[in-house]
Coordinates of C-alpha atoms in Angstrom, one line a residue:
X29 CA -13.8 -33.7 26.9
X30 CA -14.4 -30.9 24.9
X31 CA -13.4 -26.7 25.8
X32 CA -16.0 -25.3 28.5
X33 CA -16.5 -21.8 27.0
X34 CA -19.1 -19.1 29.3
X35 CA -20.0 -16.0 27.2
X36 CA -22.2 -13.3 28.5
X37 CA -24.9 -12.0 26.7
X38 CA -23.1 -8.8 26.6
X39 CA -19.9 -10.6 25.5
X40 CA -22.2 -12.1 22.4
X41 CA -23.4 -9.0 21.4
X42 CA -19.3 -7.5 20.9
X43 CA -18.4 -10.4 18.9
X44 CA -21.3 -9.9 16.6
X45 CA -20.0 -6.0 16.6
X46 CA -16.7 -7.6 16.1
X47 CA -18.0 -10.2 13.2
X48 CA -19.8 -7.0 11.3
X49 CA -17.0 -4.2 11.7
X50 CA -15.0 -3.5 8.4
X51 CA -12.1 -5.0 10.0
X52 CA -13.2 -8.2 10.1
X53 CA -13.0 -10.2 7.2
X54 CA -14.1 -14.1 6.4
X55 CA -11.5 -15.7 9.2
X56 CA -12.4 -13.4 11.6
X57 CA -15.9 -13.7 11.1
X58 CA -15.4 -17.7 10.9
X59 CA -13.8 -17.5 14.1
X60 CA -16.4 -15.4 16.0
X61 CA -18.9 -18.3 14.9
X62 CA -16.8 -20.5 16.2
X63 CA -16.9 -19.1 19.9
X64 CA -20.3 -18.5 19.7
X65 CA -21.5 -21.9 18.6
X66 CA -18.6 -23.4 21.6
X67 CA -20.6 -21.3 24.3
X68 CA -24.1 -23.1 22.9
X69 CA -22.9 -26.4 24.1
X70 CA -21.3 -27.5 20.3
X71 CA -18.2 -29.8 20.3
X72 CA -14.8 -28.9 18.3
X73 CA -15.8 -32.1 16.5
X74 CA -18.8 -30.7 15.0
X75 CA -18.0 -27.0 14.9
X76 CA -15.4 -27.9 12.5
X77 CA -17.6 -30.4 10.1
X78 CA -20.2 -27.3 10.2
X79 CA -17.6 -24.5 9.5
X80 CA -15.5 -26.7 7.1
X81 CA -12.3 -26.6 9.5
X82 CA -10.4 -29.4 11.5
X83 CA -10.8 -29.6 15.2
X84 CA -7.5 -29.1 15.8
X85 CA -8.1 -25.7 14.6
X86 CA -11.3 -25.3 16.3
X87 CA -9.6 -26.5 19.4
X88 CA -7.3 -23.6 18.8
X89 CA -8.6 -20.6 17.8
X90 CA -10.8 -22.0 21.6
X91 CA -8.1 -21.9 23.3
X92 CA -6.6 -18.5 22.1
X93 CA -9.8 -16.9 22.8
X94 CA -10.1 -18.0 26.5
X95 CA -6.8 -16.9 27.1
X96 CA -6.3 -13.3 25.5
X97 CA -10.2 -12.4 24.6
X98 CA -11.5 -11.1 21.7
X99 CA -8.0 -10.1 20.0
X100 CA -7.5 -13.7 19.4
X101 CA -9.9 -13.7 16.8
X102 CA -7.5 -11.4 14.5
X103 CA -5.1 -13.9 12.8
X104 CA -1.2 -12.1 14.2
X105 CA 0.5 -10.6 11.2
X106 CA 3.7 -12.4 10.1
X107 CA 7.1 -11.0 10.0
X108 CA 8.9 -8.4 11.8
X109 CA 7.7 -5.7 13.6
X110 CA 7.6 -2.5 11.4
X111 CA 11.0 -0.1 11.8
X112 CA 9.6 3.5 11.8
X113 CA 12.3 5.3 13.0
X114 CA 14.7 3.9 10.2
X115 CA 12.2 3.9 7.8
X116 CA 12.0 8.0 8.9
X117 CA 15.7 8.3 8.8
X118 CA 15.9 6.6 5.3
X119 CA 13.2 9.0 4.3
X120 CA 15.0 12.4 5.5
X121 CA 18.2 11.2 3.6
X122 CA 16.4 10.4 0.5
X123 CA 14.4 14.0 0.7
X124 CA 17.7 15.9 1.3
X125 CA 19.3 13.9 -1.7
X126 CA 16.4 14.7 -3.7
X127 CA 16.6 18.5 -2.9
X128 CA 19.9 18.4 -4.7
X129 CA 19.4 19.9 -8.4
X130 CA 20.2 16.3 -9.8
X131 CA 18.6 14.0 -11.7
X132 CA 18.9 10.5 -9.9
X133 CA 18.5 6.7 -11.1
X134 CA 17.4 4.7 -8.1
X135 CA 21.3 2.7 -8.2
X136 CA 22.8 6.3 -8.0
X137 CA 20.8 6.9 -4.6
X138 CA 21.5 3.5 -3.4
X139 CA 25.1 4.3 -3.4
X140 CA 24.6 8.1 -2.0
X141 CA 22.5 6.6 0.9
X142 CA 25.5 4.4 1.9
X143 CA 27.2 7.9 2.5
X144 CA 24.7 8.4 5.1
X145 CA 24.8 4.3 6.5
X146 CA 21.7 2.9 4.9
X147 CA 22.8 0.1 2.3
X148 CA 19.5 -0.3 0.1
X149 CA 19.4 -2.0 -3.3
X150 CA 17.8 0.0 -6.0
X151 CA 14.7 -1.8 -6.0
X152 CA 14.3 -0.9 -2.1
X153 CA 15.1 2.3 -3.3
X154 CA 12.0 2.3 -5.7
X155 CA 9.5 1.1 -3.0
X156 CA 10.7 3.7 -0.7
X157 CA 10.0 6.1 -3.1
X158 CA 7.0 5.1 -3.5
X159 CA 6.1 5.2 -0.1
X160 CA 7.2 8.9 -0.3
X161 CA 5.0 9.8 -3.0
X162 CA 7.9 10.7 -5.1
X163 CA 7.3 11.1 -8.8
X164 CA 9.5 9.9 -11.3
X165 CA 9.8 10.5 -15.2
X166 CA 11.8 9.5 -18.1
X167 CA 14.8 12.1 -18.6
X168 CA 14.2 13.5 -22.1
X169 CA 17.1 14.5 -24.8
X170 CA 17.5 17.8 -24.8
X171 CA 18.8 21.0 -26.1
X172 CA 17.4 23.8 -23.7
X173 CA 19.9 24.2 -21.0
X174 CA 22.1 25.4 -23.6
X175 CA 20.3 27.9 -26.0
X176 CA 20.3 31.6 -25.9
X177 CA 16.8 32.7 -25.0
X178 CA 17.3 35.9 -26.5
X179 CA 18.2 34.3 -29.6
X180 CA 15.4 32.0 -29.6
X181 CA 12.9 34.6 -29.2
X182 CA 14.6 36.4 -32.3
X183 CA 14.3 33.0 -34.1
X184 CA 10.6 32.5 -32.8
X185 CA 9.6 36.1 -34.7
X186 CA 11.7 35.4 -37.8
X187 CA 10.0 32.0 -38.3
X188 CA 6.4 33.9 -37.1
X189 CA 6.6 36.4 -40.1
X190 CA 7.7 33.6 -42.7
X191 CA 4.3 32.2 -41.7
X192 CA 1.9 32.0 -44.4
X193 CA -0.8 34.2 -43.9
X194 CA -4.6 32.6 -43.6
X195 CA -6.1 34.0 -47.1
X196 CA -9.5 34.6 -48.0
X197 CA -11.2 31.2 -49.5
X198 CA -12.5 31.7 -52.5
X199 CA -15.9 30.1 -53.4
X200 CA -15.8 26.9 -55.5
X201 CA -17.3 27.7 -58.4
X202 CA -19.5 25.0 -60.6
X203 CA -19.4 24.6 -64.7
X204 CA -22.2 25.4 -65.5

């Protein structure tokens, strides 16, 4: 006894939209042929030797599709549902840490977060960053912080005056 499956001509016709969106990739599309050739009279059996599936899995994606429509056809995603309000909070804490005049290494904001509640590991850290757009470099050895910009400038003129001055080239001039 194989699936009865009725699809209206108008029905067809939003599957094949469905099939050719940019959505859709090879499952979907391989799924959409499989409804379509089930409401021409084909048996799971032979769907699945056409399509290269089982028909177990014909017999399924069938079954899904005559019980919640066309969204059947779009494999579920796997895993938990996406947290955006912590995912928001964990951003505003790492933008007001970030305001700070501090340089950070992703362990030092995995232990400032835990101030505000959120217990990250530094890698976690990273990807949020990430996800932030933050940029990152490597801190450089330096000196700057601590000069005398007066006295550099002084130094810059000093060492501008030792300069050798371009002179004229002189012709090469041939024996001869």
């Amino acid at each position: 006894m194989g699936l009865l499956l009725q699809v209206s001509e108008t029905e067809r016709r939003r599957l094949r939209e469905v099939a050719r969106s940019a959505d859709a990739g090879w499952v979907e599309r391989e799924r959409v042929e499989m409804v379509l050739l089930a409401a021409e009279g084909w048996s799971a059996p032979r769907i699945g030797a056409h399509l290269g599936w089982s028909a177990a899995t014909v017999r399924r994606v069938l079954r899904a599709y005559i019980q919640r429509g066309p969204e059947a056809l779009f494999p579920a995603l796997r895993g938990r549902k996406p947290d955006v309000q912590r995912r928001q909070f964990i951003e505003a804490a790492l933008q007001s840490l970030l305001a700070l005049p501090q340089a950070w290494t992703a362990a030092q904001l995995a232990r400032a977060l835990e101030a505000h509640g959120v217990h990250l590991g530094p890698r976690q850290v990273r990807r949020y960053l990430g996800g932030m757009g933050a940029g990152w470099r490597r801190t450089q050895l330096s000196l700057e912080h601590k000069q005398d910009s007066a006295a550099v400038a002084a130094a810059r003129q000093a060492l501008f005056r030792l300069k050798k001055s371009p002179q004229r080239q002189s012709a090469a001039v041939l024996p001869g």
